Amino acid sequence: ETGVTQSPTHLIKTRGQQVTLRCSSQSGHNTVSWYQQALGQGPQFIFQYYREEENGRGNFPPRFSGLQFPNYSSELNVNALELDDSALYLCAGGLAGAYEQYFGPGTRLTVT
Amino acid sequence: DQQVKQNSPSLSVQEGRISILNCDYTNSMFDYFLWYKKYPAEGPTFLISISSIKDKNEDGRFTVFLNKSAKHLSLHIVPSQPGDSAVYFCAASSFNRDDKIIFGKGTRLHILP
């Protein structure tokens, strides 16, 4: 049990639409990171938030954006959805300066 | 360009025997390595880690070995148990990392009865 929850579990969207995925981390996690895991691949880092500001970003376009709230919750927003955005999206809580991260179960996004 | 490579997509091991999962990396700036385990419909779970200043770290049945000169690490599970059947991800990070962890593609471990 990692103390990290995500919603919804599954989601189906149409190309061009926008989507918001949510994550709730446990007290004590002051960083939240988001990862995209395509089928047959490992998780790929999207970005991390610390103190409600973006603190590091992977190779993802600006249409991927996020928010971190004071209550240890976070959102991942994706605009102008593309078919290749279909993947499992993972949220991970952690502590600034620590390498270990604790993952939620993920949201499976399907773009048609 | 894969910086962390797990070249075996799957591995089958008899229950009670040793499971050895391998991982290679290309970025010499990596200074911390982690193994995660993932069951279906769950997120990856942190298993064990090792700093680049060490060559071995042990936690119960799990031992990680690091060979910096070869840019290679391995996870040993002894003895293997049915509950060890899962996908194992090798991951790496560096001090100047922007808090980014780079994952390999994973190895699916099957423990045979």
mmCIF file of C-alpha atoms in Angstrom:
data_model
loop_
_atom_site.group_PDB
_atom_site.id
_atom_site.type_symbol
_atom_site.label_atom_id
_atom_site.label_comp_id
_atom_site.label_asym_id
_atom_site.label_seq_id
_atom_site.Cartn_x
_atom_site.Cartn_y
_atom_site.Cartn_z
ATOM 1 C CA GLU A 1 0.000 0.000 0.000
ATOM 2 C CA THR A 2 1.666 3.193 -1.219
ATOM 3 C CA GLY A 3 -0.949 5.675 -0.047
ATOM 4 C CA VAL A 4 -1.285 7.064 -3.562
ATOM 5 C CA THR A 5 -4.661 6.899 -5.296
ATOM 6 C CA GLN A 6 -5.675 7.879 -8.808
ATOM 7 C CA SER A 7 -8.962 8.547 -10.554
ATOM 8 C CA PRO A 8 -10.557 7.536 -12.765
ATOM 9 C CA THR A 9 -9.358 3.982 -13.285
ATOM 10 C CA HIS A 10 -10.219 3.952 -16.976
ATOM 11 C CA LEU A 11 -11.129 6.673 -19.418
ATOM 12 C CA ILE A 12 -12.030 6.782 -23.098
ATOM 13 C CA LYS A 13 -11.672 10.045 -25.012
ATOM 14 C CA THR A 14 -11.845 11.137 -28.626
ATOM 15 C CA ARG A 15 -8.925 12.615 -30.533
ATOM 16 C CA GLY A 16 -8.782 16.386 -30.079
ATOM 17 C CA GLN A 17 -10.509 16.370 -26.700
ATOM 18 C CA GLN A 18 -9.006 17.405 -23.391
ATOM 19 C CA VAL A 19 -8.616 15.203 -20.309
ATOM 20 C CA THR A 20 -7.864 15.717 -16.617
ATOM 21 C CA LEU A 21 -6.468 12.912 -14.497
ATOM 22 C CA ARG A 22 -6.316 13.132 -10.721
ATOM 23 C CA CYS A 23 -3.972 11.872 -8.063
ATOM 24 C CA SER A 24 -4.043 11.985 -4.294
ATOM 25 C CA SER A 25 -0.871 11.340 -2.387
ATOM 26 C CA GLN A 26 -0.324 10.725 1.286
ATOM 27 C CA SER A 27 0.707 13.249 3.871
ATOM 28 C CA GLY A 28 4.479 13.595 3.826
ATOM 29 C CA HIS A 29 4.892 13.345 0.071
ATOM 30 C CA ASN A 30 5.971 16.825 -0.983
ATOM 31 C CA THR A 31 6.679 15.930 -4.595
ATOM 32 C CA VAL A 32 4.387 14.427 -7.186
ATOM 33 C CA SER A 33 5.591 13.025 -10.483
ATOM 34 C CA TRP A 34 3.613 11.873 -13.478
ATOM 35 C CA TYR A 35 4.647 9.112 -15.855
ATOM 36 C CA GLN A 36 3.242 7.741 -19.097
ATOM 37 C CA GLN A 37 3.522 4.002 -19.677
ATOM 38 C CA ALA A 38 2.755 2.867 -23.198
ATOM 39 C CA LEU A 39 2.058 -0.797 -23.893
ATOM 40 C CA GLY A 40 5.222 -2.889 -23.608
ATOM 41 C CA GLN A 41 7.290 0.041 -22.360
ATOM 42 C CA GLY A 42 8.547 1.241 -19.035
ATOM 43 C CA PRO A 43 7.119 4.350 -17.390
ATOM 44 C CA GLN A 44 8.331 7.552 -19.056
ATOM 45 C CA PHE A 45 8.769 10.688 -16.946
ATOM 46 C CA ILE A 46 6.409 13.549 -17.865
ATOM 47 C CA PHE A 47 7.106 16.067 -15.106
ATOM 48 C CA GLN A 48 7.414 16.575 -11.381
ATOM 49 C CA TYR A 49 5.822 19.152 -9.095
ATOM 50 C CA TYR A 50 7.296 20.428 -5.840
ATOM 51 C CA ARG A 51 5.752 23.184 -3.747
ATOM 52 C CA GLU A 52 3.069 23.579 -6.399
ATOM 53 C CA GLU A 53 5.553 24.429 -9.143
ATOM 54 C CA GLU A 54 6.916 22.337 -11.988
ATOM 55 C CA ASN A 55 10.319 20.989 -10.985
ATOM 56 C CA GLY A 56 11.665 19.049 -13.932
ATOM 57 C CA ARG A 57 10.105 17.922 -17.186
ATOM 58 C CA GLY A 58 10.658 15.062 -19.561
ATOM 59 C CA ASN A 59 10.372 15.077 -23.326
ATOM 60 C CA PHE A 60 6.652 15.885 -23.524
ATOM 61 C CA PRO A 61 4.992 18.794 -25.370
ATOM 62 C CA PRO A 62 3.372 21.739 -23.578
ATOM 63 C CA ARG A 63 -0.112 20.306 -24.113
ATOM 64 C CA PHE A 64 0.786 18.109 -21.124
ATOM 65 C CA SER A 65 0.411 20.278 -18.047
ATOM 66 C CA GLY A 66 -0.119 19.758 -14.365
ATOM 67 C CA LEU A 67 -1.095 21.193 -11.041
ATOM 68 C CA GLN A 68 -0.171 20.352 -7.483
ATOM 69 C CA PHE A 69 -2.399 21.420 -4.593
ATOM 70 C CA PRO A 70 -1.544 21.991 -0.925
ATOM 71 C CA ASN A 71 -3.631 19.002 0.138
ATOM 72 C CA TYR A 72 -1.208 16.514 -1.536
ATOM 73 C CA SER A 73 -3.434 16.150 -4.594
ATOM 74 C CA SER A 74 -2.410 16.727 -8.176
ATOM 75 C CA GLU A 75 -3.830 16.882 -11.695
ATOM 76 C CA LEU A 76 -2.453 15.985 -15.091
ATOM 77 C CA ASN A 77 -4.099 17.798 -17.990
ATOM 78 C CA VAL A 78 -3.653 16.805 -21.596
ATOM 79 C CA ASN A 79 -5.036 19.020 -24.369
ATOM 80 C CA ALA A 80 -5.668 18.168 -28.008
ATOM 81 C CA LEU A 81 -5.508 14.441 -27.410
ATOM 82 C CA GLU A 82 -3.763 12.296 -29.985
ATOM 83 C CA LEU A 83 -4.093 8.573 -30.608
ATOM 84 C CA ASP A 84 -0.540 8.039 -29.295
ATOM 85 C CA ASP A 85 -1.590 9.471 -25.932
ATOM 86 C CA SER A 86 -3.328 6.159 -25.246
ATOM 87 C CA ALA A 87 -1.392 4.738 -22.295
ATOM 88 C CA LEU A 88 -1.375 4.068 -18.563
ATOM 89 C CA TYR A 89 -0.725 7.288 -16.645
ATOM 90 C CA LEU A 90 0.996 6.849 -13.326
ATOM 91 C CA CYS A 91 1.282 9.306 -10.494
ATOM 92 C CA ALA A 92 4.043 8.939 -7.910
ATOM 93 C CA GLY A 93 4.536 10.657 -4.573
ATOM 94 C CA GLY A 94 7.874 11.183 -2.940
ATOM 95 C CA LEU A 95 10.105 13.405 -0.891
ATOM 96 C CA ALA A 96 12.275 16.123 -2.392
ATOM 97 C CA GLY A 97 15.850 14.911 -2.488
ATOM 98 C CA ALA A 98 14.917 11.237 -2.180
ATOM 99 C CA TYR A 99 15.140 8.945 -5.163
ATOM 100 C CA GLU A 100 12.400 6.499 -4.193
ATOM 101 C CA GLN A 101 8.919 7.245 -5.455
ATOM 102 C CA TYR A 102 5.647 5.606 -4.544
ATOM 103 C CA PHE A 103 3.213 4.931 -7.343
ATOM 104 C CA GLY A 104 -0.540 4.886 -7.592
ATOM 105 C CA PRO A 105 -2.370 2.203 -9.600
ATOM 106 C CA GLY A 106 -2.625 4.380 -12.683
ATOM 107 C CA THR A 107 -5.337 5.618 -15.035
ATOM 108 C CA ARG A 108 -5.745 3.771 -18.324
ATOM 109 C CA LEU A 109 -6.503 6.359 -21.035
ATOM 110 C CA THR A 110 -7.749 5.249 -24.438
ATOM 111 C CA VAL A 111 -7.959 7.818 -27.237
ATOM 112 C CA THR A 112 -10.104 6.848 -30.227
ATOM 113 C CA ASP B 1 17.729 6.092 -27.322
ATOM 114 C CA GLN B 2 17.274 3.737 -24.390
ATOM 115 C CA GLN B 3 19.473 4.766 -21.489
ATOM 116 C CA VAL B 4 18.299 1.838 -19.347
ATOM 117 C CA LYS B 5 18.004 -1.518 -21.070
ATOM 118 C CA GLN B 6 16.429 -4.730 -19.934
ATOM 119 C CA ASN B 7 17.159 -7.083 -22.780
ATOM 120 C CA SER B 8 15.125 -10.037 -21.543
ATOM 121 C CA PRO B 9 11.397 -9.402 -21.979
ATOM 122 C CA SER B 10 10.572 -12.495 -19.943
ATOM 123 C CA LEU B 11 12.149 -15.081 -17.669
ATOM 124 C CA SER B 12 10.830 -18.357 -16.252
ATOM 125 C CA VAL B 13 12.303 -19.815 -13.065
ATOM 126 C CA GLN B 14 11.413 -22.844 -10.997
ATOM 127 C CA GLU B 15 10.014 -22.119 -7.537
ATOM 128 C CA GLY B 16 12.783 -22.290 -4.936
ATOM 129 C CA ARG B 17 15.561 -21.528 -7.424
ATOM 130 C CA ILE B 18 17.384 -18.250 -7.966
ATOM 131 C CA SER B 19 15.949 -15.608 -10.282
ATOM 132 C CA ILE B 20 18.453 -13.245 -11.880
ATOM 133 C CA LEU B 21 17.193 -10.173 -13.691
ATOM 134 C CA ASN B 22 19.667 -8.083 -15.629
ATOM 135 C CA CYS B 23 19.864 -4.436 -16.553
ATOM 136 C CA ASP B 24 22.364 -2.355 -18.534
ATOM 137 C CA TYR B 25 22.681 1.400 -18.695
ATOM 138 C CA THR B 26 24.514 3.807 -20.959
ATOM 139 C CA ASN B 27 24.600 7.089 -19.028
ATOM 140 C CA SER B 28 27.688 7.268 -16.792
ATOM 141 C CA MET B 29 26.063 10.142 -14.869
ATOM 142 C CA PHE B 30 23.586 7.772 -13.257
ATOM 143 C CA ASP B 31 24.427 7.438 -9.581
ATOM 144 C CA TYR B 32 21.401 5.694 -8.131
ATOM 145 C CA PHE B 33 19.592 2.616 -9.302
ATOM 146 C CA LEU B 34 16.242 1.177 -8.309
ATOM 147 C CA TRP B 35 14.186 -1.927 -8.940
ATOM 148 C CA TYR B 36 10.427 -1.793 -9.045
ATOM 149 C CA LYS B 37 7.968 -4.678 -9.177
ATOM 150 C CA LYS B 38 4.606 -4.387 -10.890
ATOM 151 C CA TYR B 39 1.549 -6.616 -10.661
ATOM 152 C CA PRO B 40 -1.299 -6.265 -13.188
ATOM 153 C CA ALA B 41 -3.706 -3.410 -12.416
ATOM 154 C CA GLU B 42 -1.327 -1.977 -9.832
ATOM 155 C CA GLY B 43 1.327 0.696 -9.952
ATOM 156 C CA PRO B 44 5.030 -0.187 -9.677
ATOM 157 C CA THR B 45 6.151 -0.925 -6.128
ATOM 158 C CA PHE B 46 9.610 0.057 -4.953
ATOM 159 C CA LEU B 47 11.650 -3.059 -4.202
ATOM 160 C CA ILE B 48 15.304 -2.256 -3.587
ATOM 161 C CA SER B 49 17.894 0.328 -4.583
ATOM 162 C CA ILE B 50 21.630 0.857 -4.716
ATOM 163 C CA SER B 51 23.871 3.875 -4.772
ATOM 164 C CA SER B 52 26.792 4.003 -7.192
ATOM 165 C CA ILE B 53 29.230 4.081 -4.265
ATOM 166 C CA LYS B 54 28.245 0.496 -3.423
ATOM 167 C CA ASP B 55 28.468 -2.700 -5.410
ATOM 168 C CA LYS B 56 25.912 -4.734 -3.475
ATOM 169 C CA ASN B 57 22.777 -4.147 -1.459
ATOM 170 C CA GLU B 58 20.769 -6.864 0.199
ATOM 171 C CA ASP B 59 17.255 -6.897 1.615
ATOM 172 C CA GLY B 60 15.916 -10.272 2.634
ATOM 173 C CA ARG B 61 15.549 -12.470 -0.428
ATOM 174 C CA PHE B 62 16.499 -9.613 -2.754
ATOM 175 C CA THR B 63 20.046 -8.580 -3.611
ATOM 176 C CA VAL B 64 21.099 -6.014 -6.174
ATOM 177 C CA PHE B 65 24.610 -6.057 -7.621
ATOM 178 C CA LEU B 66 26.171 -3.103 -9.420
ATOM 179 C CA ASN B 67 29.138 -3.307 -11.795
ATOM 180 C CA LYS B 68 29.944 0.286 -12.669
ATOM 181 C CA SER B 69 32.748 -0.493 -15.079
ATOM 182 C CA ALA B 70 30.397 -2.672 -17.113
ATOM 183 C CA LYS B 71 27.427 -0.340 -16.562
ATOM 184 C CA HIS B 72 25.458 -3.375 -15.484
ATOM 185 C CA LEU B 73 23.272 -4.257 -12.559
ATOM 186 C CA SER B 74 21.366 -7.350 -11.610
ATOM 187 C CA LEU B 75 18.634 -8.307 -9.189
ATOM 188 C CA HIS B 76 18.858 -11.703 -7.504
ATOM 189 C CA ILE B 77 15.839 -13.276 -5.838
ATOM 190 C CA VAL B 78 16.573 -16.288 -3.650
ATOM 191 C CA PRO B 79 14.596 -18.426 -3.192
ATOM 192 C CA SER B 80 12.010 -17.543 -5.816
ATOM 193 C CA GLN B 81 8.406 -17.756 -4.673
ATOM 194 C CA PRO B 82 5.101 -17.813 -6.615
ATOM 195 C CA GLY B 83 4.289 -14.275 -5.433
ATOM 196 C CA ASP B 84 7.413 -13.046 -7.190
ATOM 197 C CA SER B 85 5.709 -13.511 -10.563
ATOM 198 C CA ALA B 86 5.417 -9.930 -11.831
ATOM 199 C CA VAL B 87 7.047 -7.421 -14.166
ATOM 200 C CA TYR B 88 10.318 -6.028 -12.819
ATOM 201 C CA PHE B 89 11.538 -2.599 -13.884
ATOM 202 C CA CYS B 90 15.091 -1.416 -13.552
ATOM 203 C CA ALA B 91 15.377 2.355 -13.116
ATOM 204 C CA ALA B 92 18.178 4.897 -12.794
ATOM 205 C CA SER B 93 18.660 8.470 -11.747
ATOM 206 C CA SER B 94 21.468 10.997 -11.423
ATOM 207 C CA PHE B 95 22.307 13.739 -8.932
ATOM 208 C CA ASN B 96 21.616 16.436 -11.495
ATOM 209 C CA ARG B 97 18.486 14.684 -12.552
ATOM 210 C CA ASP B 98 15.646 17.198 -12.345
ATOM 211 C CA ASP B 99 14.172 14.461 -10.185
ATOM 212 C CA LYS B 100 13.739 12.297 -13.252
ATOM 213 C CA ILE B 101 13.872 8.518 -13.034
ATOM 214 C CA ILE B 102 14.606 6.619 -16.240
ATOM 215 C CA PHE B 103 12.970 3.207 -16.481
ATOM 216 C CA GLY B 104 13.787 0.183 -18.577
ATOM 217 C CA LYS B 105 11.082 -1.669 -20.479
ATOM 218 C CA GLY B 106 10.745 -4.347 -17.828
ATOM 219 C CA THR B 107 11.214 -8.096 -17.543
ATOM 220 C CA ARG B 108 8.250 -10.373 -16.882
ATOM 221 C CA LEU B 109 9.219 -13.021 -14.339
ATOM 222 C CA HIS B 110 7.247 -16.280 -14.218
ATOM 223 C CA ILE B 111 7.800 -18.524 -11.217
ATOM 224 C CA LEU B 112 6.966 -22.094 -12.166
ATOM 225 C CA PRO B 113 5.558 -24.548 -9.596
#
